[in-house]
Short mmCIF file of C-alpha atoms in Angstrom, two decimals:
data_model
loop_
_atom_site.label_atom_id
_atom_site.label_comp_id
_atom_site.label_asym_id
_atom_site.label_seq_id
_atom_site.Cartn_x
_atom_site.Cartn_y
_atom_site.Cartn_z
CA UNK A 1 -195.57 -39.44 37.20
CA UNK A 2 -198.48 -38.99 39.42
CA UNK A 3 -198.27 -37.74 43.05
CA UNK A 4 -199.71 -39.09 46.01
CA UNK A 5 -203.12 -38.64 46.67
CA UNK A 6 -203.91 -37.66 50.90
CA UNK A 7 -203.48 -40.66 53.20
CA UNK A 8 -200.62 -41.89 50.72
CA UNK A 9 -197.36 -41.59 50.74
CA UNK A 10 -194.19 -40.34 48.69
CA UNK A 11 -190.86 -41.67 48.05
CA UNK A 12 -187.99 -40.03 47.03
CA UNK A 13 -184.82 -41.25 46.49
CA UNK A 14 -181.10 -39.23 46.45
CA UNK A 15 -182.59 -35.93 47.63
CA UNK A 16 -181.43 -33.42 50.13
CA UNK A 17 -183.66 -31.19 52.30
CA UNK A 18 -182.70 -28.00 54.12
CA UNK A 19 -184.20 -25.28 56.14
CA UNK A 20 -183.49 -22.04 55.42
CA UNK A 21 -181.14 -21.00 51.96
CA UNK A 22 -180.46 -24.67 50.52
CA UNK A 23 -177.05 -25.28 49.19
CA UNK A 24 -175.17 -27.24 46.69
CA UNK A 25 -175.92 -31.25 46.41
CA UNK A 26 -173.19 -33.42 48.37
CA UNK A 27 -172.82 -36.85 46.89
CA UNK A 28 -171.62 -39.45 49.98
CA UNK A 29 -171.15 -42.31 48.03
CA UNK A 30 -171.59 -44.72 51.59
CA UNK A 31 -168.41 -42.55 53.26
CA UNK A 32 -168.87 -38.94 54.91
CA UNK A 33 -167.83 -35.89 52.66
CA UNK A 34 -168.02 -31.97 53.28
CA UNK A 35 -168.57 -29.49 50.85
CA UNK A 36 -166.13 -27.45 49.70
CA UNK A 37 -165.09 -23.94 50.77
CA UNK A 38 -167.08 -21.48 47.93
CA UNK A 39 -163.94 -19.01 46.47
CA UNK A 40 -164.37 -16.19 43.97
CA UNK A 41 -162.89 -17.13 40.63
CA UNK A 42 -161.66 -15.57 37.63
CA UNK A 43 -162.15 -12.39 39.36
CA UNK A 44 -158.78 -9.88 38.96
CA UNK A 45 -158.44 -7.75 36.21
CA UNK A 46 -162.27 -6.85 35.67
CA UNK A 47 -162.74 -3.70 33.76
CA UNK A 48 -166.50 -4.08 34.69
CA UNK A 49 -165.79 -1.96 38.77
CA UNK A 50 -166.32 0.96 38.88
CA UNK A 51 -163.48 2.78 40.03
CA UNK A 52 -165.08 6.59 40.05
CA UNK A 53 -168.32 5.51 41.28
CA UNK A 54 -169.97 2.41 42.22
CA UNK A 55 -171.92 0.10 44.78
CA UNK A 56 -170.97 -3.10 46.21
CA UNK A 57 -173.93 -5.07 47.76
CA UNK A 58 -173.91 -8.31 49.58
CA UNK A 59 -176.58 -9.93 51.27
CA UNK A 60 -175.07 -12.41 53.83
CA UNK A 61 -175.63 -14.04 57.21
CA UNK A 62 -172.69 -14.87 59.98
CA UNK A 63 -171.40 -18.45 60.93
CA UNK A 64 -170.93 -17.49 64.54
CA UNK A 65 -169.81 -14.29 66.89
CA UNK A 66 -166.47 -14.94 66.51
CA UNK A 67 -165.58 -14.29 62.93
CA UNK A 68 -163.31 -11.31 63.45
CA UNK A 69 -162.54 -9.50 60.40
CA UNK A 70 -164.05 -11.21 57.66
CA UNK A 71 -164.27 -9.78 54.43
CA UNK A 72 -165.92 -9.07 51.13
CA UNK A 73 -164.05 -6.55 49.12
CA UNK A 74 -163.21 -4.49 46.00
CA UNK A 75 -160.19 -3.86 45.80
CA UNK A 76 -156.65 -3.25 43.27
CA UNK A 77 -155.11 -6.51 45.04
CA UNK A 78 -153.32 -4.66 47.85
CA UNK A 79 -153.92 -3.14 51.11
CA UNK A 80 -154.01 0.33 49.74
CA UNK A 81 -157.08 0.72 47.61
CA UNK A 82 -160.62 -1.03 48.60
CA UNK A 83 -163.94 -1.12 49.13
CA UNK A 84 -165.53 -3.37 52.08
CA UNK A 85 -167.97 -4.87 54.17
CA UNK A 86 -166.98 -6.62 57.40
CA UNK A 87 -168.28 -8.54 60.11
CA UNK A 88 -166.07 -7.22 62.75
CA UNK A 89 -166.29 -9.92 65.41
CA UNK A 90 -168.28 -7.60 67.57
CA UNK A 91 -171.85 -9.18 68.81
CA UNK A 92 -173.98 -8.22 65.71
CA UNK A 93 -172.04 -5.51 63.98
CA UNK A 94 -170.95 -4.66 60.75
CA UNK A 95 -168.32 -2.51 59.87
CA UNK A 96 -168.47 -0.98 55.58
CA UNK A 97 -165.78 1.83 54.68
CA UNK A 98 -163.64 3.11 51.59
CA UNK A 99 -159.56 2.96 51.84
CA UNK A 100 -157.76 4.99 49.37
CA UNK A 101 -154.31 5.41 49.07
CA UNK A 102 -154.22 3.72 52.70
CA UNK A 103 -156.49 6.73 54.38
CA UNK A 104 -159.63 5.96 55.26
CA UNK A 105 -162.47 7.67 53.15
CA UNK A 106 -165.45 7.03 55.00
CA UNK A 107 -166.14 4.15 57.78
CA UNK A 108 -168.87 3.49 59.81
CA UNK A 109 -169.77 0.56 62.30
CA UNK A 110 -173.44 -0.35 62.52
CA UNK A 111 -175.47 -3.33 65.12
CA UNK A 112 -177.42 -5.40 63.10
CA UNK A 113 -180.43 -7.12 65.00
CA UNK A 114 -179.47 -10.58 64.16
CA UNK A 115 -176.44 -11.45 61.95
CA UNK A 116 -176.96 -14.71 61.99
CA UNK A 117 -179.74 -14.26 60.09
CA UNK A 118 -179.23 -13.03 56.09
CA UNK A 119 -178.54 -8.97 56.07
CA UNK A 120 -178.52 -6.29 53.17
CA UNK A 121 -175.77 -4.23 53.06
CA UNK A 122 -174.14 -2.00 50.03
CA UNK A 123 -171.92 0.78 50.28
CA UNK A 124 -172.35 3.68 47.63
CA UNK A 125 -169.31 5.39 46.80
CA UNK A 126 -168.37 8.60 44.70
CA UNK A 127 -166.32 11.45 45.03
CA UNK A 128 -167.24 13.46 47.99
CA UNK A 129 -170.08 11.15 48.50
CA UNK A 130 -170.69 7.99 50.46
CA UNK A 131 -173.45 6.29 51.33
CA UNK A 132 -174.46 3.08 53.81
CA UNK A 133 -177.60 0.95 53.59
CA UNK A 134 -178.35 -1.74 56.11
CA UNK A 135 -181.75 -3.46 55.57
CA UNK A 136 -183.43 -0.43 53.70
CA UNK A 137 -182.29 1.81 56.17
CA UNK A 138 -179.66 4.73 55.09
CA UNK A 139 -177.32 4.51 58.55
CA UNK A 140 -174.76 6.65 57.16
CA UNK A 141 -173.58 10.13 54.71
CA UNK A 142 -170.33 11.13 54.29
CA UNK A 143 -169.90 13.82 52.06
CA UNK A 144 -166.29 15.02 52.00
CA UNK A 145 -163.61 11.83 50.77
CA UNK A 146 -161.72 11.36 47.51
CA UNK A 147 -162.34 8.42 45.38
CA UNK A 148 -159.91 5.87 43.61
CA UNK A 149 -158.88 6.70 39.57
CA UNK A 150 -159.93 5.02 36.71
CA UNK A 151 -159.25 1.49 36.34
CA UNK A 152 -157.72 1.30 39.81
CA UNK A 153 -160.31 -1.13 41.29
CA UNK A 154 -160.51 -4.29 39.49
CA UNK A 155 -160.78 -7.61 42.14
CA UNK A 156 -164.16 -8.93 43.87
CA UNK A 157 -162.65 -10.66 46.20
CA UNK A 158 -164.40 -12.93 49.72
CA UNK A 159 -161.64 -11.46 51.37
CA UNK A 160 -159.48 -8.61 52.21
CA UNK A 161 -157.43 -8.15 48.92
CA UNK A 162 -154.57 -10.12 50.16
CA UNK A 163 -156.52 -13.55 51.04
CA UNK A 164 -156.12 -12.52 54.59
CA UNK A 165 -159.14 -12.63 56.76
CA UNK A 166 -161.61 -14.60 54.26
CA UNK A 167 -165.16 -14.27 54.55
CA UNK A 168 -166.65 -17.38 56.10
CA UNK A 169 -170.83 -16.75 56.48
CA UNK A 170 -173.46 -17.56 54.21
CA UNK A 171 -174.19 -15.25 50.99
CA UNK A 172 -177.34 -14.40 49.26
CA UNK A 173 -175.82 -12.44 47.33
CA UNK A 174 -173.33 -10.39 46.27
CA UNK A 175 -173.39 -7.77 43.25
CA UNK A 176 -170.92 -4.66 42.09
CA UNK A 177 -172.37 -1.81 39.89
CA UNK A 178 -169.94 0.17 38.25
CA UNK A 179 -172.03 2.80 38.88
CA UNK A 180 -174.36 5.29 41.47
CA UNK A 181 -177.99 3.49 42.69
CA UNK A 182 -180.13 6.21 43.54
CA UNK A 183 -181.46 6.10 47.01
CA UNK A 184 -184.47 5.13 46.20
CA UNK A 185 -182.77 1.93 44.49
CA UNK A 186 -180.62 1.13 47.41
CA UNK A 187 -183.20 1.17 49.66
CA UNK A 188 -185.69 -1.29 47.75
CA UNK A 189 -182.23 -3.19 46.87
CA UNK A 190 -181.24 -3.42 50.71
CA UNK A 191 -184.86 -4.09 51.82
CA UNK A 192 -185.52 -7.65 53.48
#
């Protein structure tokens, strides 16, 4: 259990280097294998979203340009009720908004420099209040919108609350409070 002094060398045996985030170990066993698609599970049904007030935060990065419409999302399951982030398909942008009811609340597109690289993004919501964070930067205010009823938000989902469009990028991270970060908190939360 010593390591190697300079000028000698070390051995390892099984292990699996990466640059950049590392992911999960993938066991070969003398045959090629991929890793399976991450999903969201067991989410549905959570009492813990805020439905009144709340933030959902994700720090993620893009596969490619081309991933039009890809989700992450709070939502009551349908079409009608959620809150989301996007990667629109757009070179670089980002898209975050609040549907209630099927009328859009607030919405607001943003160019990120790089979104390849891993970005901070939450979206603040409250009644008559919404706010947008991109890398410690507030990029948007909305202050006149109505917000969803108790208990009506209840799904975390990678998608866009009907498993259409799912989110296909690399995540950080990706957190809900059930309720209001001050602005000071979003921005150290959303800093990179």
């Amino acid at each position: 259990n010593t390591f190697a002094s300079i000028g000698q060398g070390y051995y390892a045996f099984g292990s699996q280097g990466e640059l950049g985030m590392g992911t999960s170990y993938i066991p070969t066993d003398a045959s090629i294998k991929t890793r399976l698609l991450d999903t969201s599970i067991n989410s549905g049904n959570s009492t813990l979203i805020g439905s009144n007030e709340g933030v959902l935060y994700a720090e993620i990065a893009s596969l490619g340009d081309g991933a039009n419409g890809r989700y992450i999302s709070i939502c009551d399951g349908s079409l009608s009720n959620y809150v989301y982030i996007r990667i629109t398909g757009v070179l670089n942008e980002v898209k975050m908004g609040v549907i209630k009811g099927g009328s859009t609340q607030a919405s607001k597109s943003f160019i990120v420099p790089d979104l390849k690289q891993f970005n901070k993004l939450a979206v603040s919501y409250q009644q008559d209040l919404f706010r947008f964070y991109v890398n410690g930067a507030l990029i948007f205010t909305d202050t006149n919108g109505d917000i969803f009823t108790a208990g009506t938000l209840n799904d975390l989902t990678l998608n866009l609350a009907t498993s259409a469009n799912n989110f296909e990028g690399k995540v950080g991270e990706i957190a809900v409070y059930d309720e209001l970060l001050t602005d000071a908190q979003l921005q150290t939360l959303t800093t990179i």
